Amino acid sequence: MTLQKNPFEWNPRANVSAPIVSLTLRRENHSIIPVRGLKKQIQIFIPNPLSHQINSTLLHLSNFSSTILHLPPDPNTLVLKMIPSEESLAFRAYLGEEPPSESSYITTADLPREGPSLSERYSWVLEPEDLGGRSGRLFLLVRPLVGPGVKSINSTLNITLVSTRCNFWNESLKDWSTDGCRVGAGTTLAQTQCLCDHLTFFGGSFFVVPNLVDPSRSAELFGTFTQNPVVVCLVGALFLLYALLLLWARRQDRRDSRKVKVTVLADNDPSDKYQYLLTVSTGHRRGAATSAQVTVVLVGSVSSSAPHHLTDSKKPVFERGAVDMFLLKAPGNLGEIQAVRLWHNNAGDHPSWFVSSVLVQDLQTGSKFHVLCNSWIGLDIGDGTLDQLFPVSTDEELKTFSNLFFMKTTRDLSDGHLWLSVVTRPPSSTFSRVQRLSCCFSLLLCTMLTSIMFYGIPTDPAEQVMDLGHFEFTWQQFKVGIQSSLIMFPVNILIVSLFRFSRPRKVTKLVQSLSKSMEESKSRIITRLQKELRSVLMDLEEYVSHRDLRATPRQDSEGKGSDRSRSEEELYLELSHLEKHLSSMDQEELQRPDQTRLSWTRLSWTRLSWTRGQSLFSFSQSLEKVQVLKERLRDTEEDYSLPAPAPRRALPWWCVYVAWLLVAASSGVSGYFTMLYGLKFGKEKSISWIVSMGVSFCQSLLLIQPLKVVGLAVFFALVVKKVEEEELENVQIHKDSNLGLGGRDLSLYLPPPAADIERMRRNREKETKAYALLTEILVYVGFMWMLLLVAYAQRDPNSFLLNQHLLRSFRPDQDQSLSLDQVYRFITDGNSLLVGVARLRQLRVRGSSPFCEATPSLDLHRDCPPVYSWSTEDTGSYGPRWNSTAPGNSTAPGPWTYQSAEELRAAPFWGRNLLYRGGGYVTELGPDLQHASSTLQYLYSSRWLDSFTRAVFVEFTVYNANVNLFCVVTLLLEAADAVGAFEFRWQLRPVRLYPSTGGLHVFVMAAEIIYMLFVLYYMYKQVQRLRVQRWVYLRNRWNLLELSIIALSWTGAGLYLQRTLSAHKDIEYYQQHRDKFPSFCSSASSDVLLQYLLAFVVLLSTVKLWHLLRLNPNMELISSTLSRASGDITGFLLVIGLMMVAYATTCNVLYGWTMSSYKTFPDALLTIIQLQLGIFNYSEVMDYSPVLGALLVGSCIVFMGFVALNLLISVILVAFQQEQVQHQPSEEEEVVQIMLKKVLGLFGVSYTVPPSDQDEKFARAEDSGKNAEAAATTATKA
C-alpha cells in the first residue's frame, strides 16, 4: 500500500515528506505474519518529492582538487554521488571542517565500490555518526589514485549531495524510528533506497540541498565572466540605470517642491479679510492642460466674489493631472457656496482645459464644498463654451460609484502603485521620487535574487495540480511563492514604511531666530516706506490738486505723516488710492480728443517737476514707482495660515536614514548574490532565467498590480463609500508678486463676449482643420511609402530576366523545335535546378460531335470528335491504347487513368479561347533524360495522343538559387476548335517561396507590419466617420474609395498568409517526395493574385492623392469643372462607346475569318481603340478590300476622332470657362494658408495669412458697431 500523505501527521517529531509505503504479509485467514530480524535485508524504494533545486558541482581533477559542501542541519544520512567522466577512474575522497589533507580529516573513502550500476559504485553513504553530527560547511578533497610518475589527469567529477533518511512507524512506541533501517547506495534524486530487516509503514524524509553558492569562491566565479557575462552585465546595467534615474528623480523632486504651495492671488484686495482656499484639479486626459488664462467667481448664498485671475508667476498652473491651490479673499462671508464659475480667454497653443474638480474651503469656519466638474472648457471640444457654471455637488453625487471608483483608482495609481508613482507621484507627498525609485530598485533586486534562487526547481510528477480555469499551480509552487515572499517582502515593506511615515525634520533654532529677526525688522521696513510715500505724495501734490480729488494725498500725508503708528492697511489703501487716480488720469488724458487740454496738463506737470528741482518724469514713471512701493508694502502686509492637517502617528525623522541604510544593504547583497548565481548557472541557463524573469516582471507590473488597484477601488466604491480628501502636507504659502493693476489685462476679469467667442471658434476650427490636414498629408505619405515598399518587395526585378531566359529557351521558332535533350541540358546547365520531375497532362473528349450525328449523309470521317468543353471532357479510366476495359488491380494511377484536379493539386488554366480543367491523364517523365526518353517512347508507341486529344500540358518547376526564385512553367498545345491545328502557349510564373536572407528581409517585414498598422488606423478613422455621418457616409465617393483600399488590403493580407502556408506545404511535400512531381500551383496562384491586388491598391491609393490635391486652387478648379460638365461628358462617352461597338461588330463580321486582329469581338474592339490612338495596320485592311476598307476606316476616324472627341473637348472647355467666372473659393483654401503659416513657422519663415471674406465682414460689422456707439455717446453729451 502506498499513501501520498502521511497518516501520522499528528506526530510531528519526524520530518516525513515522502509518500508512505506499507508492506505486510498475511495468512489465508488474513492474520498478519510478523517479519523481524531478517538476515538479508529487504530493499524498499520510496519516491522522493523533488521540492528543492539540485546542487550539482562539476569538479576538475588534479593531484589535489577540493570543493565545499553545505550540509543541512537535519541529522540525515548523506549520499554523496561522485560520477567521473571516465568510468574506471579510482580516487580517494576526504571530508574535513578545514581543508583536509592525508593526515587531517574527519572521514575518508576509496571509490569505486562494488555495485551493480555506475551510480552505486560511485556513491558514498555517510551516516550521521560518521560525521559526528556536524552540519553546515565541509570541505571535500578528491585525490586520484594513479600510478607512479603521473602528476595529473584530465578528468572531471559530477558531485551531487542527497540528504535523506529511512523511517518506519513503531506501533508499540507510536512514533517514527530508524532502527533496523538504513539508506542504501542505490538512493538517487528520484527515489530513496531503504534496506530494512522488518516490515511496517515506511516513510522517507527527503531534502535536496538547495543550490547554494559559496561567497569564498567569488574570485573563481568572476574569473568565468568572459564565458558568461549575461547576469553580471544585467546587474551592472541596472545599477547604472538607477544612477541615471536618480538624477532625474532628484530634479523632479525639486520641481515638485516649487509646486507644493498655496498661491495668494495677486488681485486680492488687501482690505478683504475673509479667506477661501481654492483647490483646482486638472484631469488626466490627453490634452487636459491649458495654456489659457483662467478666471474664477465664487457664487454664494449671500453674495458672489469678484472675478479673480488664477495664475502664479513662479510656476505653471493647470498642467495635466496637477492640483493647484489658491488663496482667494473676499470682503466678507459669501454664505454657503452654491456654485463656481470658470472661464478663460482661449489663449495659447492648447487653450482647451479639462477641469476635474474644484474644492472650496472656508478657512474661517472650516466648511468644505466639493464641485465635480469633469468637463471640457474650450471651443473645439465638449460643449464648445468658454464660460461654465458648476454647481456644488451633494453627498449623494460625491458617493456615486463612478466618482468614488475614479478617485480611488487615480489616487492608488498615482501614489499607491510603487512603480507608477515614480512618474505620477503627487507633489504634496512626503514620499519623494528618489525614495520611491530606491524602493523600486531594492524590490527589483530582491525579486531577482529570490527568483534565481528557486529557478529551475524540478517538480514532482505525482504532485497534485490545482486547476483554476486557465491558471494551474502545484503545492510546490505555492510553497516557493510563500518562501520568496517571506524573504523579499518584509525588508521592502519596512523600507517603504520608513520612508512614507517618517516625519520631516524640525526647523533648527537658527532658522527660528532668523524668522524672529525678520519679524522685528518689519516695523523698520514700514517706516521707510512711509518716508518714500511721503516724498512721492509731496511731488504729486500740485498736479493732483487740479484733478479735484475728494481728499488730496498730501493732506492725508500731512494729517497722518507724524503718526508713526499708522497701520499697514492704511498705508496700502493710500497707495491703492493714489495708483487708481494716476491710472485713470493717464488713460483719460491720452484718450481725450481735446489736444489743448492735454498739452496744458503735461505743461503743468513739466512746470511742477522743474520747480521741484527734479528731472522730468512721465505718468508711467510715477505710476510705476507707486506700484513698486505698493508691492513692497504688500510683502510685509499680512501672514496667512492654513488649517493644520489632522494629527497622525509618524516615525522619528531619523528613520529615513535607517531606510537608506536598508536600501543600500538589500540592493548590494541582492545584486552581489544574483551575480554569483548567474555565474554559476552558465550562459544558457542565465539567458533562460532572464527571459523568464522579464516576462514575470512585466506581467506583474502591467497586469497583476493594476488589476489589484482596480479591484480595491471597486471594493471601496461599493462597500466603504468614503470620500477621501487629500491632506495638506508641507504646503507653503506663496504671495504672487505679479504686476499691479496697471500691468494686468483687465479683459481677463470679464467673460468673453459672444462676438469674440464666435471669432475664436472660427479661428480654432480653421487651426484644427489645418492640423488635421497636415496630419492627414503626413500620414498618407507614410502610408504610400510603406505601400510602395510592400508592393515592390513582392516582385523581384530578376523575375523579368528569368522569364526572358526561359522564354528564349522553351519557345520554339516557326521553323525550329526544341528537343528533349536540349530541355534537359538547359535544366541541368547550372543556372536552374529542376524541382522534382516534369509532368505531361492530357485533356480528351468523348463521343461524337452533335453536328456529325445530325448530318449522317456527310460520311467524310469515320470519327467526328466534338469541341472541348467541361461537359464533353472525358473523365473515364482505360487500359493501354485507350482500351475500354481498365485494369482492376492497379495500385497507382497511370497515364490511362483520369485524375481530378484535387488529386493532381492543379488549377484550371486559360488557353487561347477555352478554360481547361486542372485534371486529366497524367504521366511523369522521371528525374533524368533516360527515364524521360523511355516514358515518351512508351507513350508514342501506345498512341497516348490521338484524335480525341484536345490539350497537352507540359508542367515542371525550376529553381534558380542565384536569384532565389522558383518558376512554375506550363507549356500548352491546344487544339483549335478540333480542326486539326494546334496552337502553342506558355505561362511562366516566377515566385519567391524562400524568404530573402539578410537585413532586407527584416526591413520588408517591418514595412509590412507598419503598412497593416496604417490600415488599422484608417479603419478606425472610417468607423468614426461612419458613426458621425450614418447613411450619408455611403454617398461620398471618397469614403467608398477608402473602403475599397481597406478591403483590398485585408484581402491581400489573407492571400499573403495563404501563399506562405501553401509554400510551406508544397516545399514539405517536395522534401518528402523528391522523385515525384511537386505542384506549386496553389502557391503560384496566390502569388499572382497578391500581385494583382497590390497593383489595384497602388492604383486606388494613387487616385486618392487627387483628394489631397483638392487644396490646390487649380486642382479644385479642375474638379469643379468636371463636376459641372459631368452630365454632358456622360452622354458623349455613351455615344462614343456605341460607335466603337458598332464599328467593332462590323469589322468582326467583315474581317474576322481572315485577319487575326478581328477574329473575335474583343480583338476587334481593341483594334478600333488602337485606331483612335494611331496604332493601326492600314495595309492589311487596304490589301483585302481597298474601297470598303478606306470607307470603313475613314468614316471611323472622321466621326469618332474629328466629331465626337472634339465635341467632348469643347463641352469641357465651355464648362471650364463658366467655372472660372463663377468659382467661389472654399474654406479649405484658408485652411491651407494657416497650414502653410504653421509649417513655415517651424523653419523660421514668416508668412502672413490673407484675411478671408468672412473675417472682413466681421471686421466691418465691428467697426460699424463702434462708430454707432461713439455717435450715441456724442449725441448724449450734446
Short mmCIF file of N, CA and C in Angstrom, two decimals, residues 87-179:
data_model
loop_
_atom_site.label_atom_id
_atom_site.label_comp_id
_atom_site.label_asym_id
_atom_site.label_seq_id
_atom_site.Cartn_x
_atom_site.Cartn_y
_atom_site.Cartn_z
N GLU A 87 34.85 6.01 -16.64
CA GLU A 87 34.16 5.03 -15.80
C GLU A 87 35.11 4.28 -14.89
N SER A 88 36.32 4.03 -15.29
CA SER A 88 37.24 3.22 -14.48
C SER A 88 38.12 4.05 -13.57
N LEU A 89 37.81 5.31 -13.34
CA LEU A 89 38.66 6.18 -12.54
C LEU A 89 38.55 5.79 -11.07
N ALA A 90 39.70 5.67 -10.39
CA ALA A 90 39.75 5.38 -8.95
C ALA A 90 40.31 6.60 -8.24
N PHE A 91 39.72 6.92 -7.10
CA PHE A 91 40.17 8.09 -6.34
C PHE A 91 39.83 7.88 -4.89
N ARG A 92 40.41 8.73 -4.05
CA ARG A 92 40.19 8.70 -2.60
C ARG A 92 39.63 10.06 -2.21
N ALA A 93 38.54 10.06 -1.41
CA ALA A 93 37.86 11.28 -1.00
C ALA A 93 38.05 11.50 0.47
N TYR A 94 38.28 12.77 0.87
CA TYR A 94 38.46 13.17 2.26
C TYR A 94 37.42 14.26 2.58
N LEU A 95 36.88 14.22 3.82
CA LEU A 95 35.99 15.26 4.31
C LEU A 95 36.58 15.86 5.57
N GLY A 96 36.48 17.19 5.71
CA GLY A 96 37.01 17.85 6.89
C GLY A 96 36.38 19.21 7.07
N GLU A 97 36.41 19.68 8.35
CA GLU A 97 35.89 21.02 8.62
C GLU A 97 36.79 22.10 8.05
N GLU A 98 38.08 21.81 8.01
CA GLU A 98 39.04 22.67 7.34
C GLU A 98 39.51 21.94 6.10
N PRO A 99 40.19 22.63 5.19
CA PRO A 99 40.69 21.90 4.01
C PRO A 99 41.49 20.67 4.43
N PRO A 100 40.99 19.47 4.11
CA PRO A 100 41.62 18.24 4.63
C PRO A 100 42.93 17.91 3.91
N SER A 101 43.66 17.04 4.55
CA SER A 101 44.88 16.50 3.95
C SER A 101 44.90 15.00 4.22
N GLU A 102 45.98 14.35 3.83
CA GLU A 102 46.06 12.91 4.03
C GLU A 102 46.19 12.54 5.50
N SER A 103 46.55 13.50 6.33
CA SER A 103 46.71 13.21 7.76
C SER A 103 45.66 13.89 8.62
N SER A 104 44.92 14.84 8.07
CA SER A 104 43.94 15.60 8.85
C SER A 104 42.61 15.59 8.10
N TYR A 105 41.64 14.83 8.65
CA TYR A 105 40.33 14.75 8.01
C TYR A 105 39.35 14.15 9.01
N ILE A 106 38.05 14.23 8.68
CA ILE A 106 37.00 13.63 9.53
C ILE A 106 36.76 12.19 9.12
N THR A 107 36.59 11.96 7.83
CA THR A 107 36.38 10.62 7.32
C THR A 107 36.90 10.55 5.90
N THR A 108 37.15 9.35 5.44
CA THR A 108 37.69 9.15 4.09
C THR A 108 37.10 7.87 3.50
N ALA A 109 37.16 7.77 2.16
CA ALA A 109 36.64 6.58 1.48
C ALA A 109 37.32 6.47 0.13
N ASP A 110 37.47 5.19 -0.31
CA ASP A 110 38.02 4.92 -1.64
C ASP A 110 36.89 4.50 -2.57
N LEU A 111 36.88 5.09 -3.73
CA LEU A 111 35.90 4.78 -4.75
C LEU A 111 36.61 4.41 -6.03
N PRO A 112 36.02 3.51 -6.83
CA PRO A 112 34.65 2.97 -6.75
C PRO A 112 34.55 1.77 -5.81
N ARG A 113 33.29 1.47 -5.46
CA ARG A 113 33.00 0.32 -4.63
C ARG A 113 32.24 -0.70 -5.46
N GLU A 114 31.90 -1.81 -4.84
CA GLU A 114 31.17 -2.83 -5.56
C GLU A 114 29.71 -2.43 -5.68
N GLY A 115 29.15 -2.72 -6.83
CA GLY A 115 27.74 -2.39 -7.04
C GLY A 115 27.32 -2.77 -8.44
N PRO A 116 26.02 -2.95 -8.65
CA PRO A 116 25.55 -3.36 -9.98
C PRO A 116 25.55 -2.23 -11.01
N SER A 117 25.53 -0.98 -10.55
CA SER A 117 25.46 0.13 -11.51
C SER A 117 26.56 1.14 -11.22
N LEU A 118 26.80 2.01 -12.19
CA LEU A 118 27.83 3.04 -12.04
C LEU A 118 27.48 3.99 -10.91
N SER A 119 26.20 4.31 -10.76
CA SER A 119 25.79 5.23 -9.70
C SER A 119 26.04 4.65 -8.32
N GLU A 120 25.81 3.35 -8.13
CA GLU A 120 26.04 2.75 -6.81
C GLU A 120 27.52 2.58 -6.53
N ARG A 121 28.30 2.30 -7.57
CA ARG A 121 29.73 2.12 -7.34
C ARG A 121 30.40 3.42 -6.91
N TYR A 122 29.89 4.58 -7.40
CA TYR A 122 30.49 5.87 -7.05
C TYR A 122 29.59 6.64 -6.10
N SER A 123 28.97 5.92 -5.15
CA SER A 123 28.15 6.55 -4.11
C SER A 123 28.81 6.35 -2.77
N TRP A 124 28.90 7.43 -2.01
CA TRP A 124 29.50 7.41 -0.67
C TRP A 124 28.39 7.72 0.32
N VAL A 125 27.98 6.69 1.10
CA VAL A 125 26.90 6.84 2.07
C VAL A 125 27.51 7.21 3.42
N LEU A 126 27.08 8.37 3.96
CA LEU A 126 27.62 8.89 5.22
C LEU A 126 26.50 8.96 6.24
N GLU A 127 26.60 8.15 7.30
CA GLU A 127 25.64 8.20 8.39
C GLU A 127 25.96 9.39 9.30
N PRO A 128 24.96 9.85 10.07
CA PRO A 128 25.23 10.98 10.98
C PRO A 128 26.37 10.69 11.95
N GLU A 129 26.53 9.40 12.35
CA GLU A 129 27.62 9.07 13.27
C GLU A 129 28.98 9.26 12.59
N ASP A 130 29.04 9.03 11.28
CA ASP A 130 30.33 9.19 10.59
C ASP A 130 30.80 10.63 10.60
N LEU A 131 29.87 11.57 10.63
CA LEU A 131 30.23 12.99 10.61
C LEU A 131 30.23 13.60 12.00
N GLY A 132 29.85 12.81 12.98
CA GLY A 132 29.86 13.35 14.34
C GLY A 132 28.79 14.41 14.55
N GLY A 133 27.70 14.30 13.82
CA GLY A 133 26.61 15.27 13.98
C GLY A 133 26.91 16.64 13.40
N ARG A 134 27.94 16.74 12.57
CA ARG A 134 28.31 18.04 12.02
C ARG A 134 27.33 18.43 10.89
N SER A 135 27.16 19.74 10.69
CA SER A 135 26.36 20.30 9.59
C SER A 135 27.01 21.60 9.15
N GLY A 136 26.43 22.18 8.14
CA GLY A 136 26.99 23.43 7.63
C GLY A 136 28.04 23.15 6.56
N ARG A 137 29.15 23.90 6.63
CA ARG A 137 30.14 23.83 5.58
C ARG A 137 31.21 22.79 5.89
N LEU A 138 31.48 21.89 4.92
CA LEU A 138 32.56 20.92 4.99
C LEU A 138 33.34 20.96 3.69
N PHE A 139 34.63 20.66 3.79
CA PHE A 139 35.50 20.64 2.63
C PHE A 139 35.67 19.22 2.14
N LEU A 140 35.61 19.02 0.82
CA LEU A 140 35.78 17.72 0.18
C LEU A 140 37.04 17.78 -0.66
N LEU A 141 37.95 16.85 -0.38
CA LEU A 141 39.19 16.74 -1.13
C LEU A 141 39.17 15.42 -1.88
N VAL A 142 39.46 15.44 -3.18
CA VAL A 142 39.48 14.25 -4.02
C VAL A 142 40.89 14.11 -4.58
N ARG A 143 41.48 12.93 -4.33
CA ARG A 143 42.82 12.66 -4.84
C ARG A 143 42.76 11.43 -5.74
N PRO A 144 43.03 11.56 -7.02
CA PRO A 144 43.00 10.40 -7.92
C PRO A 144 44.09 9.39 -7.54
N LEU A 145 43.74 8.12 -7.65
CA LEU A 145 44.71 7.05 -7.38
C LEU A 145 45.31 6.62 -8.70
N VAL A 146 46.51 7.15 -8.99
CA VAL A 146 47.17 6.88 -10.26
C VAL A 146 48.52 6.24 -10.01
N GLY A 147 49.11 5.76 -11.06
CA GLY A 147 50.39 5.10 -10.95
C GLY A 147 51.52 6.09 -10.69
N PRO A 148 52.72 5.57 -10.40
CA PRO A 148 53.86 6.46 -10.14
C PRO A 148 54.25 7.22 -11.41
N GLY A 149 54.62 8.47 -11.20
CA GLY A 149 55.07 9.32 -12.31
C GLY A 149 53.97 10.12 -12.97
N VAL A 150 52.70 9.81 -12.64
CA VAL A 150 51.57 10.58 -13.22
C VAL A 150 51.25 11.74 -12.28
N LYS A 151 51.44 12.95 -12.78
CA LYS A 151 51.24 14.13 -11.94
C LYS A 151 49.80 14.63 -11.97
N SER A 152 49.09 14.51 -13.09
CA SER A 152 47.72 15.00 -13.17
C SER A 152 46.98 14.20 -14.23
N ILE A 153 45.69 14.25 -14.13
CA ILE A 153 44.85 13.59 -15.12
C ILE A 153 43.82 14.60 -15.63
N ASN A 154 43.32 14.35 -16.80
CA ASN A 154 42.30 15.22 -17.41
C ASN A 154 40.94 14.54 -17.28
N SER A 155 40.31 14.77 -16.11
CA SER A 155 39.02 14.15 -15.85
C SER A 155 38.21 15.06 -14.93
N THR A 156 36.92 14.83 -14.88
CA THR A 156 36.02 15.63 -14.04
C THR A 156 35.12 14.73 -13.23
N LEU A 157 34.60 15.28 -12.14
CA LEU A 157 33.63 14.59 -11.29
C LEU A 157 32.36 15.44 -11.21
N ASN A 158 31.19 14.79 -11.42
CA ASN A 158 29.89 15.45 -11.22
C ASN A 158 29.40 15.06 -9.84
N ILE A 159 29.45 16.00 -8.89
CA ILE A 159 29.18 15.72 -7.48
C ILE A 159 27.77 16.21 -7.16
N THR A 160 26.95 15.30 -6.60
CA THR A 160 25.58 15.62 -6.17
C THR A 160 25.41 15.12 -4.76
N LEU A 161 24.92 16.00 -3.89
CA LEU A 161 24.72 15.67 -2.48
C LEU A 161 23.23 15.49 -2.21
N VAL A 162 22.87 14.31 -1.66
CA VAL A 162 21.47 14.00 -1.35
C VAL A 162 21.39 13.71 0.14
N SER A 163 20.43 14.38 0.80
CA SER A 163 20.21 14.17 2.23
C SER A 163 18.86 13.48 2.41
N THR A 164 18.85 12.33 3.06
CA THR A 164 17.61 11.57 3.22
C THR A 164 17.69 10.73 4.48
N ARG A 165 16.58 10.06 4.79
CA ARG A 165 16.52 9.22 5.99
C ARG A 165 15.42 8.20 5.81
N CYS A 166 15.61 6.98 6.31
CA CYS A 166 14.61 5.93 6.24
C CYS A 166 13.97 5.79 7.62
N ASN A 167 12.67 6.05 7.68
CA ASN A 167 11.92 5.94 8.93
C ASN A 167 10.89 4.81 8.81
N PHE A 168 10.58 4.19 9.95
CA PHE A 168 9.46 3.25 9.99
C PHE A 168 8.61 3.57 11.21
N TRP A 169 7.34 3.20 11.12
CA TRP A 169 6.41 3.52 12.19
C TRP A 169 6.41 2.39 13.22
N ASN A 170 6.84 2.75 14.45
CA ASN A 170 6.91 1.80 15.56
C ASN A 170 5.54 1.79 16.24
N GLU A 171 4.81 0.66 16.08
CA GLU A 171 3.46 0.58 16.62
C GLU A 171 3.45 0.62 18.13
N SER A 172 4.45 0.03 18.75
CA SER A 172 4.47 -0.02 20.21
C SER A 172 4.75 1.35 20.80
N LEU A 173 5.69 2.10 20.19
CA LEU A 173 6.03 3.42 20.71
C LEU A 173 5.17 4.54 20.11
N LYS A 174 4.40 4.19 19.06
CA LYS A 174 3.60 5.21 18.36
C LYS A 174 4.48 6.39 17.92
N ASP A 175 5.57 6.02 17.29
CA ASP A 175 6.50 7.07 16.87
C ASP A 175 7.31 6.55 15.68
N TRP A 176 7.94 7.50 14.96
CA TRP A 176 8.80 7.14 13.84
C TRP A 176 10.18 6.80 14.37
N SER A 177 10.80 5.77 13.77
CA SER A 177 12.11 5.32 14.23
C SER A 177 12.93 4.87 13.03
N THR A 178 14.26 4.82 13.24
CA THR A 178 15.16 4.37 12.17
C THR A 178 15.83 3.04 12.50
N ASP A 179 15.46 2.41 13.60
CA ASP A 179 16.10 1.15 13.99
C ASP A 179 15.79 0.06 12.97
#
